[in-house]
GROMACS .gro file of C-alpha atoms in nm:
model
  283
    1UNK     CA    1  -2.332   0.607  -6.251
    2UNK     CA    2  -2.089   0.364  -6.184
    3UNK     CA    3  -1.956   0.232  -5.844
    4UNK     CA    4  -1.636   0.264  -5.747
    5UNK     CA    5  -1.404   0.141  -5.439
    6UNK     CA    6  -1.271   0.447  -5.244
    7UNK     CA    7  -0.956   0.350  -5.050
    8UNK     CA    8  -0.702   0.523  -4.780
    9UNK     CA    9  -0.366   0.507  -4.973
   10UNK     CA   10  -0.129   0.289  -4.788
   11UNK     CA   11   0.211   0.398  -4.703
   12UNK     CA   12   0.499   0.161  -4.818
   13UNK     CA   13   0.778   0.414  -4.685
   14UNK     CA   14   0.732   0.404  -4.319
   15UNK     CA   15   0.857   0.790  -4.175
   16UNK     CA   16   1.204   0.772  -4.103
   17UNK     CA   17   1.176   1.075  -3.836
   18UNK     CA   18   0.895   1.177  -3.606
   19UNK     CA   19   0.855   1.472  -3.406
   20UNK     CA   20   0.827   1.454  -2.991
   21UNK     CA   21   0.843   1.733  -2.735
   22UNK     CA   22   1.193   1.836  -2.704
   23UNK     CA   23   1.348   1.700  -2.333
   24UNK     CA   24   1.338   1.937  -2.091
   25UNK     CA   25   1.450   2.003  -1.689
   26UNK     CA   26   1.218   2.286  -1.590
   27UNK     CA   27   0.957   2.030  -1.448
   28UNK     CA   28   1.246   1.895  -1.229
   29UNK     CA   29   1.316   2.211  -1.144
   30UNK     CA   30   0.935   2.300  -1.026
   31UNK     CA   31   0.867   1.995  -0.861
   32UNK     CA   32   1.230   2.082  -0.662
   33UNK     CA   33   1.130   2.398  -0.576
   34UNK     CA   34   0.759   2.296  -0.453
   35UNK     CA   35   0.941   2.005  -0.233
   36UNK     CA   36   1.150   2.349  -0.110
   37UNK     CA   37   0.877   2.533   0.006
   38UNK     CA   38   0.665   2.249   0.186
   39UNK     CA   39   0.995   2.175   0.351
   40UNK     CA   40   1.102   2.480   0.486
   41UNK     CA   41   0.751   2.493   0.676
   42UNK     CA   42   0.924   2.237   0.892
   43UNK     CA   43   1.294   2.379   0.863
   44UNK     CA   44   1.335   2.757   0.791
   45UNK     CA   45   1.156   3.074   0.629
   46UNK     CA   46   1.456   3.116   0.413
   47UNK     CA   47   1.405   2.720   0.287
   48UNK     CA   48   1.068   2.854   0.170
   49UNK     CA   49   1.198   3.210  -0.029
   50UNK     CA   50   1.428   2.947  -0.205
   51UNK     CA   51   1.175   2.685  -0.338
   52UNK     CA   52   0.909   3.008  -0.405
   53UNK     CA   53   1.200   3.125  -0.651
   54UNK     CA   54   1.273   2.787  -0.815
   55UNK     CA   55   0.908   2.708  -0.837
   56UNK     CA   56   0.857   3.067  -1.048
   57UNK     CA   57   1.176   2.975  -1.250
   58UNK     CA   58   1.042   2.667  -1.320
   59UNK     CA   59   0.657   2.708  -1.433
   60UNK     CA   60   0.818   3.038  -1.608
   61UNK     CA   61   1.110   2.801  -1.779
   62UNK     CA   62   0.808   2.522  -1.832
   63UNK     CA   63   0.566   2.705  -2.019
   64UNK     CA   64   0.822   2.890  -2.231
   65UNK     CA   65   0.903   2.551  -2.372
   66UNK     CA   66   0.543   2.514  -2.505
   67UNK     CA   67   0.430   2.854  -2.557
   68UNK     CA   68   0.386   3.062  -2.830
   69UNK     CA   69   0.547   2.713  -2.980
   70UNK     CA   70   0.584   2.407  -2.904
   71UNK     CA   71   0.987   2.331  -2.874
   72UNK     CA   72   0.993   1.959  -3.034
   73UNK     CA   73   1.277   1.773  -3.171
   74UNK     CA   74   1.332   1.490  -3.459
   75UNK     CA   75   1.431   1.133  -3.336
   76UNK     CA   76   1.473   0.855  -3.634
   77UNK     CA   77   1.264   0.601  -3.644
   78UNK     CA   78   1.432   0.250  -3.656
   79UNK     CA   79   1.196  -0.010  -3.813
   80UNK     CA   80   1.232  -0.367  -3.585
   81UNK     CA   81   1.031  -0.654  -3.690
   82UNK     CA   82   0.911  -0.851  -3.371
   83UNK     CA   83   0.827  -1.205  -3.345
   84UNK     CA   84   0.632  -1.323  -3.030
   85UNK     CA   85   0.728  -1.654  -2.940
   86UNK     CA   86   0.636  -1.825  -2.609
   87UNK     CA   87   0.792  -2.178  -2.469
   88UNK     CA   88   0.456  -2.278  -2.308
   89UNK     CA   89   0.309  -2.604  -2.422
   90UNK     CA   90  -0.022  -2.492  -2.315
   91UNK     CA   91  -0.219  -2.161  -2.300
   92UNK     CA   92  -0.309  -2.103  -1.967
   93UNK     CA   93  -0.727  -1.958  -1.918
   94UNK     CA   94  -0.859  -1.699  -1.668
   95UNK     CA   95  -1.060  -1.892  -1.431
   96UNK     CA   96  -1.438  -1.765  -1.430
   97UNK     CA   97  -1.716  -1.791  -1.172
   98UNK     CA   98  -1.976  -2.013  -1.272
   99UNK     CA   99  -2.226  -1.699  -1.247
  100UNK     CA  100  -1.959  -1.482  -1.482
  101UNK     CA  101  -1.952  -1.375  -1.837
  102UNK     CA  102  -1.659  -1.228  -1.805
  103UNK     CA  103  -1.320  -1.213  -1.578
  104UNK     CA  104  -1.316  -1.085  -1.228
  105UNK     CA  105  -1.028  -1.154  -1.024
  106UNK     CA  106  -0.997  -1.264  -0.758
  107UNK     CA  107  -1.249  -1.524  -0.844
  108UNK     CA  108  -1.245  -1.638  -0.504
  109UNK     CA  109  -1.199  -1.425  -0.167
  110UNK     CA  110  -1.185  -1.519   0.193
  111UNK     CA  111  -1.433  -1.417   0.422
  112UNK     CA  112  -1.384  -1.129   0.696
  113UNK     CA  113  -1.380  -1.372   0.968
  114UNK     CA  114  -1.035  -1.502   0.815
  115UNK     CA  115  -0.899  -1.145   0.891
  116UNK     CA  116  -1.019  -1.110   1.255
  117UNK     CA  117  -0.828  -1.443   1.328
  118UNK     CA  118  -0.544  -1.374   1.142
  119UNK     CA  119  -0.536  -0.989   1.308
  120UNK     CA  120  -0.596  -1.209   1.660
  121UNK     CA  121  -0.342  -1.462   1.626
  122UNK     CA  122  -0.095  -1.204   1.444
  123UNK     CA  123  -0.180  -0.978   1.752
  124UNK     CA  124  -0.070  -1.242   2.016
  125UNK     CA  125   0.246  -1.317   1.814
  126UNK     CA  126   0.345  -0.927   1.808
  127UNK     CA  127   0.278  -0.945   2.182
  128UNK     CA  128   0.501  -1.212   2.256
  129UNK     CA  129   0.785  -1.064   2.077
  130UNK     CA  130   0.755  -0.761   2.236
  131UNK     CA  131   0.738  -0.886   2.566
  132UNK     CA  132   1.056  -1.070   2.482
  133UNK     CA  133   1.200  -0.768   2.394
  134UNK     CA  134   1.118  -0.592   2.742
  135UNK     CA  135   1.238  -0.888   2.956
  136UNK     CA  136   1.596  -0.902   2.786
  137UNK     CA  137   1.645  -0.530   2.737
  138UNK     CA  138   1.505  -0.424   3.088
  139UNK     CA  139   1.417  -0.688   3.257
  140UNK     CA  140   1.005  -0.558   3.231
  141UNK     CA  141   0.751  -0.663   3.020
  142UNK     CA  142   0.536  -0.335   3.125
  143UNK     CA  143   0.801  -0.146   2.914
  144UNK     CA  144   0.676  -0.206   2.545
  145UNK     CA  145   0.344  -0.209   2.706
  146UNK     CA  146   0.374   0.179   2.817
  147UNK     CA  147   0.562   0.231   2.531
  148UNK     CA  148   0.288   0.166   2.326
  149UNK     CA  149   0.036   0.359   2.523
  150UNK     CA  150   0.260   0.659   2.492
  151UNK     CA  151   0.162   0.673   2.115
  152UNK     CA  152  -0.206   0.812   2.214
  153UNK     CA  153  -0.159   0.864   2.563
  154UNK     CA  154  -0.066   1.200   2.749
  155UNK     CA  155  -0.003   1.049   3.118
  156UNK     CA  156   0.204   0.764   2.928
  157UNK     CA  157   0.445   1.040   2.796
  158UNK     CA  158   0.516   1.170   3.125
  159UNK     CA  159   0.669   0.897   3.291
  160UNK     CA  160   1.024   0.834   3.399
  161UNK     CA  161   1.302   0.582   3.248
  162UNK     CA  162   1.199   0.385   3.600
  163UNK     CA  163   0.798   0.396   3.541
  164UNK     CA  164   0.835   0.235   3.218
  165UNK     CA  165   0.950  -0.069   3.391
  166UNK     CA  166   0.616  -0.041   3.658
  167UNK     CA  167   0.252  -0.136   3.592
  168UNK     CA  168   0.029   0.118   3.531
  169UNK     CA  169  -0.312   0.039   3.496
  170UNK     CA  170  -0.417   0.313   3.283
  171UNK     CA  171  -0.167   0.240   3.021
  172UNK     CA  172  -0.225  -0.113   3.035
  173UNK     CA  173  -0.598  -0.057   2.906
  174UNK     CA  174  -0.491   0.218   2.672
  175UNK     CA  175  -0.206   0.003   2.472
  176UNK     CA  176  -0.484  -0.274   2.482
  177UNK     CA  177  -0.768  -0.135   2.319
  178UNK     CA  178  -0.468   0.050   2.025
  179UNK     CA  179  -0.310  -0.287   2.035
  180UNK     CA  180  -0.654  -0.471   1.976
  181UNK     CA  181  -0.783  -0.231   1.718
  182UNK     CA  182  -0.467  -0.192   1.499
  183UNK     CA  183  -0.449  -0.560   1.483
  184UNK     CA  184  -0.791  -0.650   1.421
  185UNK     CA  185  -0.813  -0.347   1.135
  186UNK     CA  186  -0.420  -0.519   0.972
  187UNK     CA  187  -0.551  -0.848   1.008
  188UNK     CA  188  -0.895  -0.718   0.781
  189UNK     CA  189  -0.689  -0.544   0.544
  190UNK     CA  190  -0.503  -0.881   0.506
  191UNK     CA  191  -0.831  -1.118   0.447
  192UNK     CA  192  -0.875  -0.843   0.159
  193UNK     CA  193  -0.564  -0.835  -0.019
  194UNK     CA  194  -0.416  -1.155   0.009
  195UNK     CA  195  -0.616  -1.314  -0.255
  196UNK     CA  196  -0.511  -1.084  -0.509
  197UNK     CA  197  -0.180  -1.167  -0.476
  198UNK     CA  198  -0.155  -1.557  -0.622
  199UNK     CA  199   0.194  -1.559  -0.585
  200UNK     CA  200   0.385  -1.588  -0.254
  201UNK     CA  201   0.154  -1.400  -0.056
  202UNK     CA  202   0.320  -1.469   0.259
  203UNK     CA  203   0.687  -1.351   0.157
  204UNK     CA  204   0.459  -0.984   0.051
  205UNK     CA  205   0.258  -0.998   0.352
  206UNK     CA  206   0.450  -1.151   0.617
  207UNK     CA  207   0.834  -0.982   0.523
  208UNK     CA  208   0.818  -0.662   0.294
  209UNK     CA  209   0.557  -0.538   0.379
  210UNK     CA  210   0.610  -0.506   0.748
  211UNK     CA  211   0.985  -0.401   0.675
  212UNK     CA  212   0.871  -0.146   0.472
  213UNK     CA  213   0.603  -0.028   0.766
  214UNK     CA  214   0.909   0.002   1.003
  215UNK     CA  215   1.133   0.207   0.753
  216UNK     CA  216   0.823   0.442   0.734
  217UNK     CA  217   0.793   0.477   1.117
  218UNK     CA  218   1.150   0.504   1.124
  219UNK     CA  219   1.191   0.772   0.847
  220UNK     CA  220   0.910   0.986   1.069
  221UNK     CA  221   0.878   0.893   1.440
  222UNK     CA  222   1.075   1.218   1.541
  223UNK     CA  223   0.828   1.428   1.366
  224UNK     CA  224   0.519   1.241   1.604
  225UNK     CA  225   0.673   1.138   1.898
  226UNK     CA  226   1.030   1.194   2.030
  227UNK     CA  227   1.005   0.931   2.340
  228UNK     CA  228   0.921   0.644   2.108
  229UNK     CA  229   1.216   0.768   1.851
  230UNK     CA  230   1.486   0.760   2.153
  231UNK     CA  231   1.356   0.441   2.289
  232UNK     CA  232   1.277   0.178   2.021
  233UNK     CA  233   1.472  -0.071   1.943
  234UNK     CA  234   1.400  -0.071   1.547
  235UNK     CA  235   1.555  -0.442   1.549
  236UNK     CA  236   1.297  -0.556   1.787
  237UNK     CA  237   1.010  -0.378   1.630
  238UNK     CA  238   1.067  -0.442   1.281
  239UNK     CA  239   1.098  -0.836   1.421
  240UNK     CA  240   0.775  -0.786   1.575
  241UNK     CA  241   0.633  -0.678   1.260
  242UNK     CA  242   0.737  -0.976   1.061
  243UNK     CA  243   0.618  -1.208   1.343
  244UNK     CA  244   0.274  -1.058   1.304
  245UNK     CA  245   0.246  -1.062   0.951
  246UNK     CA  246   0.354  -1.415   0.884
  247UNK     CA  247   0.169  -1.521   1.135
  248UNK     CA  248  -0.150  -1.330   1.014
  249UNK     CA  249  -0.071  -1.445   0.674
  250UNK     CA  250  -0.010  -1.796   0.762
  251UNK     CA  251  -0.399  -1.808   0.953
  252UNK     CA  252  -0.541  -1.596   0.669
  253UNK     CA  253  -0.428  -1.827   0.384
  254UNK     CA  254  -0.520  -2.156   0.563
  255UNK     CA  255  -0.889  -2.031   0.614
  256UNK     CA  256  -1.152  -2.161   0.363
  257UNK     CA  257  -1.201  -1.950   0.060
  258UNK     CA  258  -1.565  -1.778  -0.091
  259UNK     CA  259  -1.674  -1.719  -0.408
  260UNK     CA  260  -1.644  -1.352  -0.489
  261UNK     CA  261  -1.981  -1.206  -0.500
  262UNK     CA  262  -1.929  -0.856  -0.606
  263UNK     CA  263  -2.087  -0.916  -0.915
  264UNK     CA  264  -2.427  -1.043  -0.749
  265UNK     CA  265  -2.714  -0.803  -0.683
  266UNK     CA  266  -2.720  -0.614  -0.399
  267UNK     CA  267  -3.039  -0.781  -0.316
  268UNK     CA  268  -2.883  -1.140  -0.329
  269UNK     CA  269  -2.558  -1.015  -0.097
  270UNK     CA  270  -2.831  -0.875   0.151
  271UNK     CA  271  -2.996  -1.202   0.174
  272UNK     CA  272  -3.278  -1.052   0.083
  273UNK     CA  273  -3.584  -1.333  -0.003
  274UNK     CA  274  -3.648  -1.190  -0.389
  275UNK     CA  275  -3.850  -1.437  -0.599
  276UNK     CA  276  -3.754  -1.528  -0.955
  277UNK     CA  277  -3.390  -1.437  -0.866
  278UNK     CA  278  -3.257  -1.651  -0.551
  279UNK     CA  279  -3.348  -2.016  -0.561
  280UNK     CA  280  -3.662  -2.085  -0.309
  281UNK     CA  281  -3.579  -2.203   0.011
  282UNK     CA  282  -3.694  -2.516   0.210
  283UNK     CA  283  -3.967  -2.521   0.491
   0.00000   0.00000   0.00000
């Protein structure tokens, strides 16, 4: 019996045409009409009756174009020969944890007491600017105060164009503790995320991201709170914003950085004493 190589036979023509599903609009057209329906729960019945029809159009349209066959159409293939080039000197490595065998970014992380500062100290900066904003608008700084109470507060809501301007105590302690808490949670979410972002983490932290924030609020305030959408200044807000997150950013990224232990063993992040796996400890 004699031994013989068995090999795939190679193709030297490459196919000139393949075969893709043909393009189509009906899933434009479903998605449409779904966006119809949810909307008209806000707008009007007859919103609704329009999207329900475009939606059944659509999934009826959709799976026509697949079923009993699959519509497909022929698009050439051009042949392009590519040649990766690169005008580097040197080839840049991943860094790697001493402890690693492989990548994990970020290799280093900073700890959560770099995002309660940063949440503090972006906190105090927000304050100020609004404050600013209250003494050269109206001449209080108790408006942006009850202002901000009015978000979660019922008795906040109910007060005249002149209470805004007035102390309340009440409102005072509510827009404290929301003030307190939303920064302190921001400035955690930025001792998380900074890190991963090696380049110009203050420009994503400190500017777009808090621009972005505002056109959100912007784009749906009248849907939570009508007061708050006739009386913000959007300049003002989106200003204090960007004063918070640069200076959250600024006090995040200045704060000395950890090696990222995700990798460890739970046992060794618990501080756990575990013999044979944590070095022993001096008496």
């Amino acid at each position: 019996m004699t031994t013989a190589s068995i090999s795939k036979p190679i193709m030297s023509n490459p196919p000139r045409e393949i075969d893709a599903p043909a393009s189509t609009a009906w899933p434009l057209v479903l998605a449409f009409g779904f966006s119809l329906i949810c909307a008209g729960l806000l707008t009007s019945l007859s919103v609704s009756v329009l999207g329900a029809v475009l939606t059944l159009a659509g999934g009826v349209g959709w799976f026509r174009e697949v079923l009993p066959h699959e519509h497909e159409q022929e698009i050439p293939v051009v042949p392009e020969e590519l040649q990766i080039t690169t005008a580097r000197r040197t080839v840049e490595r991943v860094p790697l944890a001493p402890e690693l065998l492989r990548a994990w970014l970020p290799v280093e992380t900073q700890p959560v007491s770099a995002g309660l500062k940063g949440g503090v100290a972006g906190g105090i900066a927000m304050a100020v600017v609004a404050c600013a904003y209250g003494l050269l608008k109206v001449g209080s700084i108790w408006y942006p105060v009850n202002l901000l109470a009015a978000t979660i507060y019922e008795q906040s809501l109910k007060l005249s164009a002149a209470d805004l301007n007035a102390f309340h105590w009440d409102s005072f302690v509510v827009a404290l503790i929301v003030h307190v808490i939303g920064s302190v949670v921001v400035g955690l979410l930025y001792g998380a995320m900074l890190p991963m972002f090696a380049s110009r983490p203050i420009v994503l932290g400190g500017i777009i991201a808090p621009v972005l924030w505002s056109g959100l609020l912007y784009s749906a305030m009248g849907l939570f709170n009508t007061l708050l959408e006739s009386r913000i200044d959007w300049y003002w807000f989106t200003a204090s914003q960007i004063a918070f997150g640069v200076v959250a950013g600024l006090v995040v990224a200045r704060q000395s950085r950890t090696m990222t232990r995700e990798n460890l063993p739970f046992i060794l992040r618990a501080g756990v004493e575990a013999p044979g796996i944590m070095e022993k400890k001096g008496r």
